[in-house]
XYZ file of C-alpha atoms in Angstrom:
336
model
C -27.917 37.825 -68.861
C -28.583 37.939 -72.573
C -26.766 36.202 -75.388
C -24.627 38.425 -77.584
C -26.545 38.831 -80.835
C -29.957 39.099 -79.161
C -32.091 41.517 -81.161
C -33.179 44.776 -79.561
C -36.803 43.786 -80.176
C -36.323 40.484 -78.349
C -34.452 42.236 -75.536
C -37.314 44.718 -75.058
C -39.934 41.948 -75.051
C -37.972 39.833 -72.552
C -37.661 42.842 -70.240
C -41.398 43.462 -70.594
C -42.151 39.920 -69.420
C -40.430 40.691 -66.114
C -43.135 43.241 -65.266
C -46.474 41.774 -64.260
C -49.314 43.742 -65.758
C -47.174 45.399 -68.455
C -49.345 46.546 -71.356
C -46.581 46.598 -73.959
C -46.984 50.332 -74.556
C -43.532 51.174 -73.160
C -42.020 48.476 -75.379
C -43.788 50.015 -78.362
C -42.315 53.460 -77.596
C -38.810 51.971 -77.520
C -39.445 50.149 -80.785
C -40.737 53.376 -82.357
C -37.474 55.117 -81.362
C -35.445 52.209 -82.769
C -37.330 52.431 -86.079
C -36.608 56.157 -86.326
C -32.916 55.549 -85.623
C -32.719 52.931 -88.384
C -34.128 55.469 -90.843
C -31.739 58.173 -89.648
C -28.805 55.754 -89.922
C -29.706 55.186 -93.563
C -29.939 58.927 -94.228
C -26.623 59.771 -92.542
C -24.848 57.034 -94.488
C -25.913 58.584 -97.809
C -25.024 62.199 -97.029
C -24.382 64.290 -100.122
C -25.651 61.527 -102.398
C -29.195 62.592 -101.468
C -28.453 66.270 -100.883
C -28.955 66.383 -97.095
C -25.744 68.191 -96.138
C -25.361 71.907 -95.426
C -27.494 74.624 -93.897
C -31.279 74.748 -94.084
C -31.207 78.552 -93.985
C -33.176 78.713 -90.734
C -32.570 78.889 -86.960
C -33.926 76.851 -84.057
C -35.434 78.279 -80.870
C -31.937 78.856 -79.422
C -30.958 80.997 -82.403
C -28.603 78.342 -83.763
C -28.264 77.643 -87.465
C -30.260 74.584 -88.462
C -28.723 72.043 -90.768
C -30.881 70.284 -93.351
C -30.484 67.071 -91.385
C -31.709 68.728 -88.163
C -35.080 69.302 -89.816
C -35.201 65.981 -91.671
C -34.318 63.873 -88.615
C -36.758 65.811 -86.451
C -39.509 64.900 -88.911
C -38.401 61.254 -88.848
C -38.627 61.148 -85.042
C -42.064 62.793 -85.025
C -43.413 60.384 -87.640
C -42.151 57.318 -85.779
C -43.439 58.507 -82.395
C -46.907 59.542 -83.624
C -48.296 56.006 -83.664
C -50.375 56.213 -80.494
C -47.815 55.031 -77.931
C -46.591 58.449 -76.740
C -48.680 61.235 -75.180
C -46.610 64.179 -76.470
C -43.127 65.007 -77.759
C -40.545 67.728 -77.166
C -37.543 68.311 -79.409
C -34.492 70.519 -79.328
C -35.517 71.643 -82.813
C -39.058 72.759 -81.894
C -40.119 75.819 -79.903
C -43.073 74.179 -78.174
C -44.444 70.770 -77.208
C -45.541 68.686 -80.193
C -49.118 67.460 -79.762
C -50.161 64.353 -81.624
C -52.844 64.698 -84.321
C -56.386 64.555 -83.001
C -57.118 61.171 -84.596
C -54.110 59.474 -82.958
C -54.597 57.656 -79.611
C -52.655 59.052 -76.632
C -50.163 56.853 -74.850
C -48.789 57.253 -71.341
C -45.253 58.479 -72.050
C -43.571 61.770 -72.879
C -40.540 61.609 -75.165
C -37.864 64.274 -75.493
C -35.097 64.122 -78.073
C -32.234 65.789 -79.859
C -32.785 64.316 -83.332
C -29.212 64.873 -84.545
C -26.636 65.866 -81.973
C -23.483 67.328 -83.521
C -25.239 67.862 -86.864
C -22.546 70.285 -88.089
C -20.192 67.280 -88.136
C -22.240 65.748 -90.957
C -20.623 68.163 -93.409
C -17.155 66.807 -92.566
C -18.195 63.137 -92.229
C -17.673 62.888 -88.452
C -19.897 60.871 -86.093
C -23.284 62.293 -85.063
C -26.159 60.835 -83.086
C -29.727 60.880 -81.772
C -30.391 61.317 -78.031
C -33.730 60.500 -76.389
C -35.399 60.393 -72.983
C -38.695 58.868 -71.856
C -40.743 59.913 -68.817
C -44.289 59.114 -67.704
C -47.112 61.410 -68.751
C -49.593 62.672 -66.152
C -52.770 60.616 -65.898
C -55.884 61.912 -67.587
C -54.223 64.677 -69.626
C -55.037 64.445 -73.332
C -52.611 67.125 -74.523
C -49.694 67.510 -72.091
C -48.154 70.961 -71.796
C -44.568 72.086 -71.258
C -45.220 72.012 -67.505
C -45.777 68.242 -67.692
C -42.246 67.823 -69.071
C -40.721 69.651 -66.073
C -39.759 66.448 -64.268
C -36.488 65.641 -62.516
C -34.023 63.499 -64.445
C -34.487 60.874 -61.742
C -38.018 60.354 -63.112
C -36.733 59.049 -66.450
C -37.884 55.512 -67.206
C -35.539 55.127 -70.162
C -32.857 57.030 -72.016
C -30.506 56.300 -74.837
C -28.708 57.436 -77.912
C -27.901 56.099 -81.347
C -24.412 56.835 -82.657
C -24.040 57.061 -86.433
C -20.405 56.364 -87.250
C -18.568 53.499 -88.952
C -21.462 51.462 -87.541
C -24.782 52.537 -86.016
C -24.911 51.710 -82.299
C -27.941 52.034 -80.043
C -27.093 52.540 -76.364
C -30.015 52.038 -73.998
C -30.825 52.115 -70.294
C -34.145 51.456 -68.611
C -32.654 51.923 -65.158
C -31.080 48.465 -64.977
C -27.652 49.014 -66.464
C -26.517 50.003 -69.949
C -26.499 47.836 -73.056
C -25.217 48.435 -76.588
C -26.809 47.182 -79.800
C -25.144 47.405 -83.217
C -27.259 47.743 -86.346
C -26.807 44.795 -88.709
C -27.826 46.295 -92.036
C -28.121 42.859 -93.637
C -31.044 41.865 -91.420
C -32.172 45.353 -90.413
C -31.946 44.668 -86.681
C -30.046 46.131 -83.757
C -28.125 43.219 -82.195
C -26.737 43.126 -78.648
C -22.947 43.545 -78.791
C -22.080 44.773 -75.268
C -23.990 44.008 -72.086
C -23.923 45.803 -68.729
C -21.385 48.429 -69.821
C -19.308 49.974 -67.021
C -17.201 53.158 -67.085
C -13.789 52.818 -65.391
C -13.666 54.938 -62.217
C -10.243 56.354 -63.128
C -9.040 57.837 -66.402
C -6.198 59.713 -68.090
C -8.368 61.321 -70.747
C -10.446 64.495 -70.747
C -12.651 66.163 -73.372
C -13.157 69.919 -73.276
C -13.023 72.834 -75.729
C -9.780 74.470 -74.619
C -10.331 77.447 -76.934
C -12.681 78.766 -74.214
C -10.128 78.416 -71.428
C -9.787 82.151 -70.795
C -13.498 82.304 -69.896
C -13.565 79.385 -67.424
C -14.179 79.706 -63.701
C -11.054 79.379 -61.488
C -11.838 75.801 -60.288
C -12.026 74.593 -63.896
C -8.808 76.460 -64.735
C -7.211 74.647 -61.821
C -8.445 71.186 -62.837
C -7.402 71.378 -66.497
C -4.150 73.112 -65.532
C -3.244 70.211 -63.248
C -4.075 67.700 -65.992
C -1.830 69.539 -68.450
C 1.101 69.481 -66.000
C 1.079 65.720 -66.358
C 3.409 63.466 -64.441
C 5.384 66.456 -63.096
C 2.227 68.048 -61.629
C 0.044 67.268 -58.601
C -1.893 64.568 -60.484
C 1.270 62.542 -61.046
C 0.182 61.202 -64.432
C -0.023 62.326 -68.052
C -3.431 63.041 -69.609
C -4.636 62.957 -73.207
C -7.190 65.444 -74.526
C -10.015 64.672 -76.941
C -12.668 66.950 -78.517
C -15.081 65.789 -81.223
C -17.721 68.524 -80.665
C -20.445 65.854 -80.658
C -21.753 64.854 -77.231
C -22.848 61.429 -78.469
C -19.360 60.661 -79.795
C -17.691 61.926 -76.601
C -19.943 59.938 -74.253
C -19.664 56.816 -76.393
C -15.888 56.940 -76.110
C -16.195 57.350 -72.329
C -18.546 54.367 -72.084
C -16.064 52.351 -74.122
C -12.790 53.206 -72.342
C -13.416 55.849 -69.670
C -12.766 59.583 -69.577
C -14.424 62.823 -68.562
C -16.534 65.118 -70.758
C -16.804 68.766 -69.725
C -18.836 71.675 -71.088
C -18.452 74.135 -68.204
C -20.083 77.408 -67.299
C -17.928 80.376 -68.308
C -17.915 84.157 -68.149
C -18.885 84.500 -71.829
C -22.109 82.536 -71.229
C -22.884 84.531 -68.080
C -22.415 87.808 -69.946
C -24.897 86.591 -72.567
C -27.403 85.607 -69.872
C -27.032 81.888 -70.554
C -27.098 79.209 -67.840
C -24.920 76.744 -69.732
C -24.434 75.273 -73.202
C -26.158 71.883 -73.282
C -29.891 71.314 -72.910
C -31.096 69.709 -69.705
C -34.045 67.800 -71.172
C -32.557 66.738 -74.505
C -28.890 66.111 -73.663
C -27.804 66.420 -70.021
C -30.555 64.362 -68.366
C -30.570 61.386 -70.768
C -26.775 61.250 -70.958
C -26.532 61.699 -67.190
C -28.900 58.738 -66.714
C -26.816 56.566 -69.043
C -23.518 57.565 -67.422
C -24.800 56.939 -63.894
C -26.238 53.565 -64.888
C -22.767 52.661 -66.205
C -21.192 53.501 -62.834
C -20.078 57.008 -63.749
C -21.123 60.397 -62.395
C -22.842 63.435 -63.939
C -22.884 66.926 -62.391
C -23.014 70.602 -63.318
C -19.642 70.910 -61.528
C -21.682 71.868 -58.451
C -24.580 69.421 -58.130
C -26.091 66.250 -59.602
C -27.635 66.912 -63.007
C -30.578 64.550 -62.569
C -31.692 66.351 -59.403
C -32.073 69.721 -61.145
C -35.645 70.992 -61.380
C -36.366 71.854 -65.027
C -37.954 75.255 -65.567
C -38.051 75.491 -69.361
C -38.187 73.131 -72.336
C -34.902 74.531 -73.624
C -33.108 75.127 -70.315
C -29.313 74.919 -70.570
C -26.879 73.633 -67.954
C -23.129 73.122 -67.535
C -22.065 69.477 -67.849
C -19.316 67.395 -66.229
C -19.743 63.630 -66.667
C -17.806 60.418 -67.014
C -15.357 58.475 -64.837
C -16.524 58.838 -61.237
C -13.258 59.778 -59.557
C -12.511 62.574 -62.020
C -16.027 64.024 -61.851
C -15.881 63.930 -58.057
C -12.578 65.824 -58.147
C -13.911 68.541 -60.488
C -17.081 68.907 -58.425
C -15.072 69.055 -55.227
C -12.927 71.866 -56.595
C -16.029 73.897 -57.476
C -17.694 73.335 -54.108
C -14.588 74.063 -52.023
């Protein structure tokens, strides 16, 4: 148990002391991520004052329009993580693995990240966030390749996100529960504000983009249809719908009060040859790890996300995660 107000730095060091033989390198990686998130929090709070809103006039590897802040925050993450504690990096905004400069020592961890999830929301002043995942690098490899990143989500040693909203909140798991740290701008530290966060098993709230309903698979049509029937339907209760179009914001709400977040497979994606919307390495795996550590559940609607074998740095998957009983119901409908 930690005292509310414990700094993230102190929390990381105290956790390190519990591991005999720890070198401190893992702690340094986490601190590097925290430093990057502090810088990004400052940038997002200034917005148009420093001219960082709007399109950059380029596309990422998925063919999506890049915002100025996508590129800026990606550079911030790379700079912070190129201090000799990581072995290599992979980002949603980069085509290939990022290898550290030749004069930088190699650490023993691989870090993947989405530097600014929901970046289009920046233009309308809605919450955005950074998502990250940490796995172990193979021994004796100086410049890890994409193949070295193809590890199951169950191999993650840490995952987290930083939400940039009315306050900046770092949410972190190292496989021993989920803790939240709020950035105190006066002292420049993330301070523990919620410990051992748990997602309620039941909920009356779902988050999905209903504009795509006509493309959904029949089991998803059934599930959302039953929710919309409310107290008169088979569920026997009324549901509320939410949709922020920022995974970090959606998952943070679920961690705070429960709910289910769904980005399902649909016929439009299949026709385009896509395997889903969200990225396995940069979004689904780290968020799945966090949700499971908070007592929730994370699936593709058919199987556990963290047991999927990655095949590509930018592999996409369907996502259903949040309150356990609702995710189990959705997954049961799809596997019937």
